[in-house]
mmCIF file of C-alpha atoms and ligand atoms in Angstrom:
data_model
loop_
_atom_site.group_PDB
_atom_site.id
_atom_site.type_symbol
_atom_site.label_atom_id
_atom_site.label_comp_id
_atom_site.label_asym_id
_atom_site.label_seq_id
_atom_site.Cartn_x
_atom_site.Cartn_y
_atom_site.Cartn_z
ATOM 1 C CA UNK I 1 0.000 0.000 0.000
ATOM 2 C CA UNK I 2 1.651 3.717 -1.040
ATOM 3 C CA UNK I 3 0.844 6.184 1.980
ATOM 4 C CA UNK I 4 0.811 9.644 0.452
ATOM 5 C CA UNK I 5 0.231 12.987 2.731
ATOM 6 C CA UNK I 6 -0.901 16.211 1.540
ATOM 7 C CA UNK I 7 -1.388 19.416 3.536
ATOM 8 C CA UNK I 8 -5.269 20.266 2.708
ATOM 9 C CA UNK I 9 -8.488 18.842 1.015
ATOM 10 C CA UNK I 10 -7.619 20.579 -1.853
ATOM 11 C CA UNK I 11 -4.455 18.987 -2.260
ATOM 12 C CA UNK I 12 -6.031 15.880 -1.870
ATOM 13 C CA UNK I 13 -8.779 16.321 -4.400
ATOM 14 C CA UNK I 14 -5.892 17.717 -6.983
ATOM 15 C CA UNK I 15 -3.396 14.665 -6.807
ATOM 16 C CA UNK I 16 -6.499 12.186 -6.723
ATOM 17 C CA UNK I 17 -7.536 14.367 -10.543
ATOM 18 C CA UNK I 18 -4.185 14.017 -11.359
ATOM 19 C CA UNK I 19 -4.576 9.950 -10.920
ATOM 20 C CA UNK I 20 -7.555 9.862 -12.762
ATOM 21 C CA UNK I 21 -6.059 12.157 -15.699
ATOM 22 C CA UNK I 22 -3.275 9.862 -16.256
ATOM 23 C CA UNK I 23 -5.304 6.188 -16.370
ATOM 24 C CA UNK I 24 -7.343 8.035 -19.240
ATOM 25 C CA UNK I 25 -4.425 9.364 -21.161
ATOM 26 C CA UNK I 26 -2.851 6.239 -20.818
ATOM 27 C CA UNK I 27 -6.205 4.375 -21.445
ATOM 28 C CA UNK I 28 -8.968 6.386 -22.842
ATOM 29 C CA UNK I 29 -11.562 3.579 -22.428
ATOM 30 C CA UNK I 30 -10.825 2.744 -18.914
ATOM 31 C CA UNK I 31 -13.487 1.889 -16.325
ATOM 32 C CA UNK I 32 -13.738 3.663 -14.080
ATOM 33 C CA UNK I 33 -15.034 2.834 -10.435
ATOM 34 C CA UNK I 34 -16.933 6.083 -8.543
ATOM 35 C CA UNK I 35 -17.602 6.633 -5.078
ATOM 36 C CA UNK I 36 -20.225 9.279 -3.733
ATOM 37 C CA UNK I 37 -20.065 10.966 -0.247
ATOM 38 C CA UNK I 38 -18.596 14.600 0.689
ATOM 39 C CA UNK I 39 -14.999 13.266 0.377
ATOM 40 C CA UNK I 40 -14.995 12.530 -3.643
ATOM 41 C CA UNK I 41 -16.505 16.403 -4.376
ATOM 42 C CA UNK I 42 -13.154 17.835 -4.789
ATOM 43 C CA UNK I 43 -11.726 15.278 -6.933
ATOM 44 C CA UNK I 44 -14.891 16.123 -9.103
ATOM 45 C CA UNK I 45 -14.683 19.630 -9.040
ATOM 46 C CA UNK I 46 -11.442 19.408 -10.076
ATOM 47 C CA UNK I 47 -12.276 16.649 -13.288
ATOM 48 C CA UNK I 48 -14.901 19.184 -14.468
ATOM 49 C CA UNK I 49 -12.254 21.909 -14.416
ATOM 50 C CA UNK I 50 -9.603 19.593 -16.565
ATOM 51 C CA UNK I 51 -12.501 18.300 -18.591
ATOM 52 C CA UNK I 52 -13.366 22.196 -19.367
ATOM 53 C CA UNK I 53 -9.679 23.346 -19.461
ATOM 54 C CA UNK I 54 -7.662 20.936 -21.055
ATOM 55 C CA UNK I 55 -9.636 18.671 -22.859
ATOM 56 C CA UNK I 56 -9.416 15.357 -20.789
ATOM 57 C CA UNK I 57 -11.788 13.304 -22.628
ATOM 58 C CA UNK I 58 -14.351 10.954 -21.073
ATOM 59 C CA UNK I 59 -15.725 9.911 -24.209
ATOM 60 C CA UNK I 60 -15.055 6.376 -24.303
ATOM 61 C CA UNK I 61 -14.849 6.106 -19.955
ATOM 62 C CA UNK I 62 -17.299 3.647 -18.345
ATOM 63 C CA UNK I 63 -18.673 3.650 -15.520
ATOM 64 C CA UNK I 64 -19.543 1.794 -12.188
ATOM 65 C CA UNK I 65 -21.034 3.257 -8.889
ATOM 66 C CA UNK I 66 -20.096 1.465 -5.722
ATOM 67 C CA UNK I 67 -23.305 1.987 -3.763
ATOM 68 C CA UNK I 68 -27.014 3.634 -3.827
ATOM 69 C CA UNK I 69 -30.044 3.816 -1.435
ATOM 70 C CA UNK I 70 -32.761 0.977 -0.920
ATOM 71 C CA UNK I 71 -35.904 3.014 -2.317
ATOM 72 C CA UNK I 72 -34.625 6.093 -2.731
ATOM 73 C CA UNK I 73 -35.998 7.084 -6.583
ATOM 74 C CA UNK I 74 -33.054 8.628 -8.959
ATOM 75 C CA UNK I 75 -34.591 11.677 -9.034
ATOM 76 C CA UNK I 76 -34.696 11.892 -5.240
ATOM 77 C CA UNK I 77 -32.193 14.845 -3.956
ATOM 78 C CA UNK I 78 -30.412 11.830 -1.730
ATOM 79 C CA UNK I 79 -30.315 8.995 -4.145
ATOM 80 C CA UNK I 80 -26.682 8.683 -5.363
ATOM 81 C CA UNK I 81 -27.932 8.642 -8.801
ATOM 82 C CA UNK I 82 -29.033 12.340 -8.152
ATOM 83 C CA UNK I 83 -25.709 13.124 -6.136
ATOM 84 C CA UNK I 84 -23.891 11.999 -9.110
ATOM 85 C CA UNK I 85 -25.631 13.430 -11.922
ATOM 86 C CA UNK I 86 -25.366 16.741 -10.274
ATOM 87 C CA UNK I 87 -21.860 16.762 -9.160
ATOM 88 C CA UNK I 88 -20.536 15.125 -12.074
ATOM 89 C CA UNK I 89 -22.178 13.134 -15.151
ATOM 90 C CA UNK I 90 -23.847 16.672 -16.384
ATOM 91 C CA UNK I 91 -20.653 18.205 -16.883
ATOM 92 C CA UNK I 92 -18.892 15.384 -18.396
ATOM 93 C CA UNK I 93 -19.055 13.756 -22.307
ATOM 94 C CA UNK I 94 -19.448 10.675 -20.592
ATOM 95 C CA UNK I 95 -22.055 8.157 -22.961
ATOM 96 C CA UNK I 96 -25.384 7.738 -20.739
ATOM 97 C CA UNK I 97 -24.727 4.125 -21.864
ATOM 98 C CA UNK I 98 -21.885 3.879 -19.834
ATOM 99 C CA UNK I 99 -23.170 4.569 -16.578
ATOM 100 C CA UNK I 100 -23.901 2.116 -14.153
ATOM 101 C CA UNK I 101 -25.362 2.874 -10.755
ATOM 102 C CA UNK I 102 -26.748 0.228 -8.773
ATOM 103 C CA UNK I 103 -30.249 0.451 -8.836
ATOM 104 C CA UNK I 104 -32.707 1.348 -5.515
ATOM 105 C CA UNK I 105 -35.854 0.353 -6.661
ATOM 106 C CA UNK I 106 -35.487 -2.727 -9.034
ATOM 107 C CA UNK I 107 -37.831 -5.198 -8.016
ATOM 108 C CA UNK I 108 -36.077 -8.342 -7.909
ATOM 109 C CA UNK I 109 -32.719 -6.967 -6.025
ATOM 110 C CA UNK I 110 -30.850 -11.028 -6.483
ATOM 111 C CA UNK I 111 -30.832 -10.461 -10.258
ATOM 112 C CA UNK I 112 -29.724 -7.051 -10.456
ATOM 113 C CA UNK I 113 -26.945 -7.527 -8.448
ATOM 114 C CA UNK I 114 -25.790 -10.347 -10.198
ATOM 115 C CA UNK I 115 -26.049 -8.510 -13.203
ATOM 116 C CA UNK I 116 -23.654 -5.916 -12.075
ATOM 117 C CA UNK I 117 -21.266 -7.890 -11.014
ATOM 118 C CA UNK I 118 -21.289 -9.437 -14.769
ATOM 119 C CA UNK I 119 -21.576 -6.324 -16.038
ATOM 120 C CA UNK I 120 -18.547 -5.114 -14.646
ATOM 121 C CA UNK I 121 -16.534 -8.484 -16.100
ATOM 122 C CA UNK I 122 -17.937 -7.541 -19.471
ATOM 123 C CA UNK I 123 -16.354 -4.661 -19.474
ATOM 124 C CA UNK I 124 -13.016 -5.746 -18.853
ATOM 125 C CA UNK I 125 -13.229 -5.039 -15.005
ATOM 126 C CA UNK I 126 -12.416 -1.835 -13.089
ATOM 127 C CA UNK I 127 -9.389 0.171 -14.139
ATOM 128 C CA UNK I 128 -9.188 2.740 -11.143
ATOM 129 C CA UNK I 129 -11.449 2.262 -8.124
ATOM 130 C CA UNK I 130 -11.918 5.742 -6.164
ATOM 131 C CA UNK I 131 -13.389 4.931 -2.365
ATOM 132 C CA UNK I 132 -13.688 7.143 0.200
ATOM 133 C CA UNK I 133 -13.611 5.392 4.124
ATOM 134 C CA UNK I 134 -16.869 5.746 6.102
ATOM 135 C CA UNK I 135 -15.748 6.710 10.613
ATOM 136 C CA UNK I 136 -16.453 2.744 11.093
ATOM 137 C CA UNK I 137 -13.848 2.061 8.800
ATOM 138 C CA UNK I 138 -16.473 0.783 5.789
ATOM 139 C CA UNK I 139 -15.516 1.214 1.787
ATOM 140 C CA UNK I 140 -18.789 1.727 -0.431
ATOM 141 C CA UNK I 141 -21.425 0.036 2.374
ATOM 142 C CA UNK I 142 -19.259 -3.121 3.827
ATOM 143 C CA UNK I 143 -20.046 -2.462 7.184
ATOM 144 C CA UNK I 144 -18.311 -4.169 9.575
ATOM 145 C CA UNK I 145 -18.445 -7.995 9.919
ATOM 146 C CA UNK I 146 -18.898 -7.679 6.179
ATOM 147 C CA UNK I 147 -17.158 -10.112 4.236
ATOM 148 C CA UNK I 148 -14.039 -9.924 2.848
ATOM 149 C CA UNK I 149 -15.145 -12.137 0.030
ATOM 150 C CA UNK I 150 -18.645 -10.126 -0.613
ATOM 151 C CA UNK I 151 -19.946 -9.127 -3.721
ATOM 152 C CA UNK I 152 -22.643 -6.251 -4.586
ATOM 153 C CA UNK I 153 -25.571 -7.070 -2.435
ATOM 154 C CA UNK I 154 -28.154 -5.838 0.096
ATOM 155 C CA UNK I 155 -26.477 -4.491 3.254
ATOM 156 C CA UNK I 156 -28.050 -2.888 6.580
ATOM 157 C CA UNK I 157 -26.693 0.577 7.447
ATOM 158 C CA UNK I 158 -24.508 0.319 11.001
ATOM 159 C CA UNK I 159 -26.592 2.680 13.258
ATOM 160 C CA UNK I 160 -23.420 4.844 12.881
ATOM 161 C CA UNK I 161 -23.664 5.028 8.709
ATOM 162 C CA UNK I 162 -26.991 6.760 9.631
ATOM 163 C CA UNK I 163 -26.023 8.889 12.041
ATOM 164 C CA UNK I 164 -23.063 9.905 9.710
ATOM 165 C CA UNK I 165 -25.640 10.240 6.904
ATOM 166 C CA UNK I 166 -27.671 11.986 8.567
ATOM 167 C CA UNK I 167 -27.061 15.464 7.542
ATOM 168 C CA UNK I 168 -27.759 15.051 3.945
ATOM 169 C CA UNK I 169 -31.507 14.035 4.959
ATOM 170 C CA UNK I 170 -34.391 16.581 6.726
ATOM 171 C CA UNK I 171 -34.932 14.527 9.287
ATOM 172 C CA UNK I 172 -32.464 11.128 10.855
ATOM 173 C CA UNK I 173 -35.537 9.229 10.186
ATOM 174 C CA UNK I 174 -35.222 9.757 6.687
ATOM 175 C CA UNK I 175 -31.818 7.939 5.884
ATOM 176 C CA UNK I 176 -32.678 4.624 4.189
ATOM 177 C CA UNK I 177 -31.861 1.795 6.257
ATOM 178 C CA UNK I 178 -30.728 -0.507 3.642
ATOM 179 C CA UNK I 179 -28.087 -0.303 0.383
ATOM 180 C CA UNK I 180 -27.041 -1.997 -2.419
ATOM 181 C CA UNK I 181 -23.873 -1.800 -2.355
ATOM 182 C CA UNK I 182 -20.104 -3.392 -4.157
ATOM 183 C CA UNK I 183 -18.594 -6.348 -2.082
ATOM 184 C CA UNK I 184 -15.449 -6.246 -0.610
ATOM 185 C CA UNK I 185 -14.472 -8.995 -3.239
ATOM 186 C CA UNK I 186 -15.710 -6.834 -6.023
ATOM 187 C CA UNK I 187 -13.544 -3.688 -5.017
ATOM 188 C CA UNK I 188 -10.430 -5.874 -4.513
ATOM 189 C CA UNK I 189 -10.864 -6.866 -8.169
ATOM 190 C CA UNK I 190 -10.289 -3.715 -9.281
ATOM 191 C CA UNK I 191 -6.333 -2.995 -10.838
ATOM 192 C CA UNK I 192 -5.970 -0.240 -9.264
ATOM 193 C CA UNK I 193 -7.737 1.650 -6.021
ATOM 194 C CA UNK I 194 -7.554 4.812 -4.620
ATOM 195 C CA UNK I 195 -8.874 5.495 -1.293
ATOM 196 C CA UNK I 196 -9.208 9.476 -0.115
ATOM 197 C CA UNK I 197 -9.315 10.048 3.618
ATOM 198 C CA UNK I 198 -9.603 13.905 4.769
ATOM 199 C CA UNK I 199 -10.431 15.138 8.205
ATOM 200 C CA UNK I 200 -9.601 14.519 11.644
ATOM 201 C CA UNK I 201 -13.455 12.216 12.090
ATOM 202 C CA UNK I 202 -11.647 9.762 9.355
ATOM 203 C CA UNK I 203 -8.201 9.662 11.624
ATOM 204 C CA UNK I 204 -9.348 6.814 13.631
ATOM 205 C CA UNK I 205 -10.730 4.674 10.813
ATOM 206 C CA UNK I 206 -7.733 5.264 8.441
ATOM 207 C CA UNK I 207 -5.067 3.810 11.451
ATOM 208 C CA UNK I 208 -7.129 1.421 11.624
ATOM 209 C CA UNK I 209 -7.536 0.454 7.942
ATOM 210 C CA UNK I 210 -3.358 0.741 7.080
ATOM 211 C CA UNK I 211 -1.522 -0.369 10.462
ATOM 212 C CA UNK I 212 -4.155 -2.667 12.109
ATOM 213 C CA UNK I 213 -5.066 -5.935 11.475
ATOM 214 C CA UNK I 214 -6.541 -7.158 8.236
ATOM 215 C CA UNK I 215 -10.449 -7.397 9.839
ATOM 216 C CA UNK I 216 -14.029 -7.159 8.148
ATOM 217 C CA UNK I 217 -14.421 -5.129 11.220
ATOM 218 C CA UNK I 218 -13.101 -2.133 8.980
ATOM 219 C CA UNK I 219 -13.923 -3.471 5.760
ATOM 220 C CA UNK I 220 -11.109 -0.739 4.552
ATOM 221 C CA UNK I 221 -8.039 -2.625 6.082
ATOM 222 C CA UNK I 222 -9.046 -5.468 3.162
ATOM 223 C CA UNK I 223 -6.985 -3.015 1.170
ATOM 224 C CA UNK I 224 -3.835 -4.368 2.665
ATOM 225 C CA UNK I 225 -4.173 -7.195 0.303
ATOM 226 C CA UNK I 226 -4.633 -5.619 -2.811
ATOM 227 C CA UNK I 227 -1.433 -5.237 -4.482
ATOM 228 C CA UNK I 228 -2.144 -1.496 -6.242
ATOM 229 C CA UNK I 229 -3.791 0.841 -3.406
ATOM 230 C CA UNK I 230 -3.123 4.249 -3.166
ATOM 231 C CA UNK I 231 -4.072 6.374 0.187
ATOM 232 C CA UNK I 232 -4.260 9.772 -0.421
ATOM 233 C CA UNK I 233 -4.877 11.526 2.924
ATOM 234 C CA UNK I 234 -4.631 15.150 4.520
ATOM 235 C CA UNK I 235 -2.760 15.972 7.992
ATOM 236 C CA UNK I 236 -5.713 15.732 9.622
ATOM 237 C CA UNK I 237 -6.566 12.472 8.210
ATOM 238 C CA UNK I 238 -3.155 11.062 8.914
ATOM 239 C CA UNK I 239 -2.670 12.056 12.297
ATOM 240 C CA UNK I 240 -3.182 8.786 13.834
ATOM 241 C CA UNK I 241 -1.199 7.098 11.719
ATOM 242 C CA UNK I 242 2.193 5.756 13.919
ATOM 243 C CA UNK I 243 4.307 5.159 11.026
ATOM 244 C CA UNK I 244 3.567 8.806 9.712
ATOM 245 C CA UNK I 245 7.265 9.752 9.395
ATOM 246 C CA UNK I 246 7.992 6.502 7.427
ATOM 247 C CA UNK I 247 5.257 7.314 4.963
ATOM 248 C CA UNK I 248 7.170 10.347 4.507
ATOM 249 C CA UNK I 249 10.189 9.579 4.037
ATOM 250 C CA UNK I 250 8.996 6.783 1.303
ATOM 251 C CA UNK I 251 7.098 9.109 -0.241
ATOM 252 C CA UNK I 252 9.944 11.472 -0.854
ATOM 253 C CA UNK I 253 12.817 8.890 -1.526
ATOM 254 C CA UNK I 254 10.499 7.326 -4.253
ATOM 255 C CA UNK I 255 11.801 9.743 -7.005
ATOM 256 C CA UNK I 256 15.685 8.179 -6.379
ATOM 257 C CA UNK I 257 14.724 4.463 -6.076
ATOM 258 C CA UNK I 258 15.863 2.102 -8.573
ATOM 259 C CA UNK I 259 12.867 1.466 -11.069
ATOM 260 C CA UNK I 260 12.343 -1.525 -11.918
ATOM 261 C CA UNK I 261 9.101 -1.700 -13.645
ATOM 262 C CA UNK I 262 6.494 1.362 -14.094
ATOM 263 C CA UNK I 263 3.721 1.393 -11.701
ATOM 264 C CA UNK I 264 0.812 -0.255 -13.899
ATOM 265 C CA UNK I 265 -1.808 2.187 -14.282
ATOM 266 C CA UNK I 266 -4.491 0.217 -15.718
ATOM 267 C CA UNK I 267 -5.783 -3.232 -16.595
ATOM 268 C CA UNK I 268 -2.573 -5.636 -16.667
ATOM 269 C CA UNK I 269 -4.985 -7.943 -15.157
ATOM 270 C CA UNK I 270 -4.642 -9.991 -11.459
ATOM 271 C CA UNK I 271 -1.097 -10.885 -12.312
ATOM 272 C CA UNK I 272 0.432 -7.429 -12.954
ATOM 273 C CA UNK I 273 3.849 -6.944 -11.481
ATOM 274 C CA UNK I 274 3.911 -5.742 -7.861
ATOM 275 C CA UNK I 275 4.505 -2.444 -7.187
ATOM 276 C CA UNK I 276 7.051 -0.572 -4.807
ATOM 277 C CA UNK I 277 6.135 -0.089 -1.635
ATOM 278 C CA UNK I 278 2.892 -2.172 -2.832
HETATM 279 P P1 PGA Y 1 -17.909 10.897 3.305
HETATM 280 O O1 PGA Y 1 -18.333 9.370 3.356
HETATM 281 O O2 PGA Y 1 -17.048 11.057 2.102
HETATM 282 O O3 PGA Y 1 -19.200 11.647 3.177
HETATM 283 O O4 PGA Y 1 -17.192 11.180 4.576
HETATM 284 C C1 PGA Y 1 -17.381 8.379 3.169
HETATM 285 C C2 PGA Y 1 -18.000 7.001 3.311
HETATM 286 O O5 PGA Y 1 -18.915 6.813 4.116
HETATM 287 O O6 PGA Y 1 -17.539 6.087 2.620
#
């Protein structure tokens, strides 16, 4: 796992962009995997801008939401499909076609997941996975005691999900109590993850996730045995972290280490050679 620091949010949002910029330059038809939440905004702010600016091109990008709301509609101001189309599809030249978002209100939940799962294969699995890390330590909504092994299913929200929810909704009542949500298993499969911590509520959660034990407790420290993951993170974020100054010094050694093999931005499939400081 690479450990990299940055001063602020914004920094955080900008080398995430920067991530995402170079899997499409180097793959313009790469898949990617999106997460919602306030943590991601940045990073889309700032696609929007280089999309507007200079030209990065999602023409040819797919798709794949990690998550959405159990009967939440998609034009409901909560539902993920909103939160995305708001804060990101409109702005983009991504294909409608492309999109996938797990769906809240599908009728026979069993098939659609197991359609997304084989939708994902079928497009040549996920290129870049963005997560952010929920304060019990959850990616998309593996709450703990999920699974390590999980696919995209039905999960019920920890009572602290909701709480942490809470303050998109009028009232607490109104958080959904159950998601469709990615697996733990699906997200490993990805080639390449990126998880973005920021503030001192994730601090806990993100020790947790990089120097504890490999747990479905925090369904974030699964992440450990992926052989590609990236956490970007701010001070704040970091601050519980007891190998900080380690971190550090990797990160700014890495330019005068001996290469010997570029890291693999995009799908080299399961066998890709292993990164430094993997
Ligand atoms: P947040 O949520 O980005 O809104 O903090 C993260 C998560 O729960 O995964």
């Amino acid at each position: 796992m690479e450990i990299l620091v940055h001063p602020s949010y914004e920094d955080v949002s900008r080398a995430a962009a920067r991530e995402v910029a170079r899997v499409l330059n180097s793959k313009p038809n790469a898949v990617l995997g999106l997460a919602t939440g306030s943590t991601p905004l940045g990073l889309y702010q700032e696609l929007v801008r280089m999309h507007r600016e200079d030209g990065l091109d999602f023409s040819r990008v797919t798709t794949f939401n990690l998550d959405e709301y159990v009967g939440l509609k998609r034009s409901d101001r909560q539902s993920y499909h909103y939160f995305m189309h708001e804060n990101l599809f409109r702005h983009l030249n991504i294909p409608q076609q492309n999109i996938h978002i797990p769906s809240g209100t599908t009728d026979n939940y069993q098939a659609f997941c197991a359609w997304y799962e084989q939708r994902i294969v079928e497009c040549g699995g996920i290129d870049l996975q963005i997560l952010g890390i929920g304060t019990d330590g959850h990616i998309a909504f593996n709450e703990p005691s999920s699974s390590l092994a999980s696919r995209t299913r039905i999960k019920t929200l920890a009572l602290q999900t909701i709480a942490d929810n809470a303050r998109f909704f009028d009232r607490p009542e109104d958080v959904p109590i159950y998601a469709i949500t990615m697996g733990v298993g699906t997200i490993l499969e990805a080639h390449k993850i990126l998880l973005l911590a920021t503030g001192a509520n994730k601090a806990r959660a993100v020790a947790a996730a990089i120097e504890g034990p490999v747990s479905s407790m925090i369904t974030a420290s699964a992440l450990q045995m992926h052989q590609d993951a990236i956490c970007l993170l701010d001070n704040a974020a970091a601050s519980e972290l007891q190998m900080i100054e380690y971190y550090r010094w990797v990160a700014e050694k890495r330019p005068g280490a001996p290469s010997f093999a570029p890291r693999p931005h995009f799908a080299l499939g399961k066998h890709a050679p292993v990164s430094r400081d993997a």
